Short mmCIF file of N, CA and C in Angstrom, two decimals:
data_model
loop_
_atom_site.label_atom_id
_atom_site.label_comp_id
_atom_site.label_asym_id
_atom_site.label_seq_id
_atom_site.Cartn_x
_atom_site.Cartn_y
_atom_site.Cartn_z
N UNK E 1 5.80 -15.62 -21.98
CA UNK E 1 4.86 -15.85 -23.09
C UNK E 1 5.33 -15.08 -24.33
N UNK E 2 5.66 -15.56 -25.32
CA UNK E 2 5.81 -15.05 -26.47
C UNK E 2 4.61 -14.22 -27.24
N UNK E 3 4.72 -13.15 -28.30
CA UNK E 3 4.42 -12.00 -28.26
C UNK E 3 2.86 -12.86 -29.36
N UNK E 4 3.45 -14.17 -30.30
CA UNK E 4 2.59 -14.79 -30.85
C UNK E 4 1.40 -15.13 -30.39
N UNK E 5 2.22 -15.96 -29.49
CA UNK E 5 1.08 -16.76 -28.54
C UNK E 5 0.06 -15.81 -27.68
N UNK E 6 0.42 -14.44 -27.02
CA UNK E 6 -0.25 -13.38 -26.39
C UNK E 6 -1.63 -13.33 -27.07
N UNK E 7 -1.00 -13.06 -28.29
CA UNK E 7 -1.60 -12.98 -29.52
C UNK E 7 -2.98 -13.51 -29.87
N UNK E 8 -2.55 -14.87 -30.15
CA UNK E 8 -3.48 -16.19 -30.37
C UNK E 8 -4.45 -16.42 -28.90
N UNK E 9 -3.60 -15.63 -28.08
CA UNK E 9 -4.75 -15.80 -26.81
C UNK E 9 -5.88 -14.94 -27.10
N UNK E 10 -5.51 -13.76 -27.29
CA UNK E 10 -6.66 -12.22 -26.90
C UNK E 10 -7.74 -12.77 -28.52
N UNK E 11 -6.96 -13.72 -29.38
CA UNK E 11 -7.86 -13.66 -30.26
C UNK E 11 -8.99 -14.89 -30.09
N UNK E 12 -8.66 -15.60 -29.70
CA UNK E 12 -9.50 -16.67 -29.15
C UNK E 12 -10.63 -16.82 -28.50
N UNK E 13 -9.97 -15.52 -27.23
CA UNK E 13 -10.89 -15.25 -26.29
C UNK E 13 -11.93 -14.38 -27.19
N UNK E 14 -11.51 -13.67 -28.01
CA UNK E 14 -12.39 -12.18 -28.83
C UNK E 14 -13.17 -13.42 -29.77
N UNK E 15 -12.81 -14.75 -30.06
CA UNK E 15 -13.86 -15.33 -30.81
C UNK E 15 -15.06 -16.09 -29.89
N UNK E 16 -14.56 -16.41 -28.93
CA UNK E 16 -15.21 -16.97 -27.31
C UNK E 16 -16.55 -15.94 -27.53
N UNK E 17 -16.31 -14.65 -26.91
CA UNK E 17 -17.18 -13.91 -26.53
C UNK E 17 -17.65 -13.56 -28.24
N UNK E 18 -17.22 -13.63 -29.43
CA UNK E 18 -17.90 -13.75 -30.13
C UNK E 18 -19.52 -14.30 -30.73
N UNK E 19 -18.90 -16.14 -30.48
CA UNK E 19 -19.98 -16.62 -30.37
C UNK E 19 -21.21 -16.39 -29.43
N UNK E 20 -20.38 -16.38 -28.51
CA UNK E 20 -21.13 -16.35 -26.58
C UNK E 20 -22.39 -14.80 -27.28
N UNK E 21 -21.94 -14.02 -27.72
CA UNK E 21 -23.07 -12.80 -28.35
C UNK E 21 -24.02 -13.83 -29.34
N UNK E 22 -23.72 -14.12 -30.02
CA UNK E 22 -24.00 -14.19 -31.44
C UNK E 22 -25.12 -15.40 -30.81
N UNK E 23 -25.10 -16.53 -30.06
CA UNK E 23 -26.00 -17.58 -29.61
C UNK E 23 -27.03 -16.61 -28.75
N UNK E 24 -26.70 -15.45 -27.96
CA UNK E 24 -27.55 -14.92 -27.15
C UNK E 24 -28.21 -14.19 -28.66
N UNK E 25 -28.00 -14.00 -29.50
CA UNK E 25 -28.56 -13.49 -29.95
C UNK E 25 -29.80 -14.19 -30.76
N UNK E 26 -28.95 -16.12 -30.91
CA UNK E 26 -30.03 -16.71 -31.63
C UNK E 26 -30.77 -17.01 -30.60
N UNK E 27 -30.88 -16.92 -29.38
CA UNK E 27 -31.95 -17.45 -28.46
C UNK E 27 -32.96 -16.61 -28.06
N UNK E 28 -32.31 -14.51 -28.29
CA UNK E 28 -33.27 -14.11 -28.62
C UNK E 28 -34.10 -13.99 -29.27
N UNK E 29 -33.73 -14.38 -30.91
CA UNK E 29 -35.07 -14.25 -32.07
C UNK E 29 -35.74 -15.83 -31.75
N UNK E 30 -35.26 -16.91 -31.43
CA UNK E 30 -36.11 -18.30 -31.25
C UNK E 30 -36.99 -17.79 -29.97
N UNK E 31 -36.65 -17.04 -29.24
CA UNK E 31 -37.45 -16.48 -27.70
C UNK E 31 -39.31 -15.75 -28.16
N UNK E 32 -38.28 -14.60 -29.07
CA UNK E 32 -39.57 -13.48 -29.66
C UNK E 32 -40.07 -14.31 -30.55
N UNK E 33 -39.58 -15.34 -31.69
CA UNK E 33 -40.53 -16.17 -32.35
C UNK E 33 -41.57 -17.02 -31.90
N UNK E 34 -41.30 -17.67 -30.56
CA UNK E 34 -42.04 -18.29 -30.22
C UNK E 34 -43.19 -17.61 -29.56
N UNK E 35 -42.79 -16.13 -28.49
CA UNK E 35 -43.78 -15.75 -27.89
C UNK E 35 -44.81 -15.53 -29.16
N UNK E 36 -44.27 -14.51 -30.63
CA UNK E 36 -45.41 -14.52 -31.83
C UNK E 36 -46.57 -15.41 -31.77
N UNK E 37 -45.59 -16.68 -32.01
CA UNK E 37 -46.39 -17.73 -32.32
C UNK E 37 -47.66 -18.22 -31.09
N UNK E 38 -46.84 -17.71 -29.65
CA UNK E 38 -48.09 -18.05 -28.82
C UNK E 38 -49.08 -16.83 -29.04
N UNK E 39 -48.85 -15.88 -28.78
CA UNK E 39 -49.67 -14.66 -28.88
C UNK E 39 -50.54 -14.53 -30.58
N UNK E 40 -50.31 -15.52 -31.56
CA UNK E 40 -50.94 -15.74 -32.66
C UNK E 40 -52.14 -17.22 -32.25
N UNK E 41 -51.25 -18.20 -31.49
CA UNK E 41 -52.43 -19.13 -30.79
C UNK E 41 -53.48 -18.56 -30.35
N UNK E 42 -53.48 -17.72 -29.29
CA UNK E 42 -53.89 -16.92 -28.05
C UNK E 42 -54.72 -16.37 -29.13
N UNK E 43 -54.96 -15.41 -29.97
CA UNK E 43 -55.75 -14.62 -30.86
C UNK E 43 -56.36 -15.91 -31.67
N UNK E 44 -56.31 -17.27 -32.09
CA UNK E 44 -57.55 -18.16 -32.56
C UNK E 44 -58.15 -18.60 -31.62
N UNK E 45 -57.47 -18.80 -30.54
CA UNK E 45 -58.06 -19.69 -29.64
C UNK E 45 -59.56 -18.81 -29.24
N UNK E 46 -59.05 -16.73 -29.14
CA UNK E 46 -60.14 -15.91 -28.23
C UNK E 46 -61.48 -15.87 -29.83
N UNK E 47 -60.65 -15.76 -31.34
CA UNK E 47 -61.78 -16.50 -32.31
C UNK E 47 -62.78 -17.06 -31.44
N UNK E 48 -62.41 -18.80 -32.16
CA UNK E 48 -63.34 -19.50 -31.71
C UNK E 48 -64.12 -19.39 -30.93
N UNK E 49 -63.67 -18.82 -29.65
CA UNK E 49 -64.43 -18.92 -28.41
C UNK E 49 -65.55 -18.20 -28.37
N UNK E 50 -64.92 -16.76 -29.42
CA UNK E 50 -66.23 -15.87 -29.49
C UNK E 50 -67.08 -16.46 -30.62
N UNK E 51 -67.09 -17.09 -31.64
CA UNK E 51 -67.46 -18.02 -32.69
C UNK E 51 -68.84 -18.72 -31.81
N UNK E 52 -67.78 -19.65 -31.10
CA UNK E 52 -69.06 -20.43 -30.25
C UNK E 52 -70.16 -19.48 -29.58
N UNK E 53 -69.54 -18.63 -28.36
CA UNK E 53 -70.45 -17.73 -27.79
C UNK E 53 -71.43 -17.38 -28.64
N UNK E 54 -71.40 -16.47 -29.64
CA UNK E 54 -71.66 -16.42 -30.44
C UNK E 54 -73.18 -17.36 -31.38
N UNK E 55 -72.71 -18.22 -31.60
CA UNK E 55 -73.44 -19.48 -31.86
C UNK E 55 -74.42 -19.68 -31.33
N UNK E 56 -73.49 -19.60 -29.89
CA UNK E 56 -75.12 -20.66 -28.72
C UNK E 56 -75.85 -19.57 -28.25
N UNK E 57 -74.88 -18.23 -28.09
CA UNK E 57 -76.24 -17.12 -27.84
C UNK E 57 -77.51 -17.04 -28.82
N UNK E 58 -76.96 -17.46 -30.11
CA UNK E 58 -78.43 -17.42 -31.44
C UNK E 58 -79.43 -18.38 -31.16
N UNK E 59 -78.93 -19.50 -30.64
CA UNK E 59 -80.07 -20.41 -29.64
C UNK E 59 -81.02 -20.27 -28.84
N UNK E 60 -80.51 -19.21 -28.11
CA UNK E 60 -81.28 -19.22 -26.73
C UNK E 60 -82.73 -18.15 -27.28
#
């Protein structure tokens, strides 16, 4: 193997595991964005619920 080509290997591979980080990394912030977004559902949904409770207890 020529000293080039050695070369063009170790760098390839160093861009390989480049990306291979860099996607784990976008799947962590799309991961934590989404849990936000559920755990921001989760907090209207317990709203409302107390909203209603709320409501129909002034009924009784």
């Amino acid at each position: 193997m020529l000293k080039g080509e050695k070369k063009r290997c170790q760098q390839m591979k160093h861009k390989k595991h480049k990306t291979k980080s860099s996607d784990d990394r976008v799947k962590k912030l799309l991961l934590r964005k989404q849990l936000s977004q559920t755990i921001c559902s989760f907090q209207q949904v317990d709203v409302t619920l107390l909203e209603r409770f709320v409501e129909n207890n002034k009924n009784l």
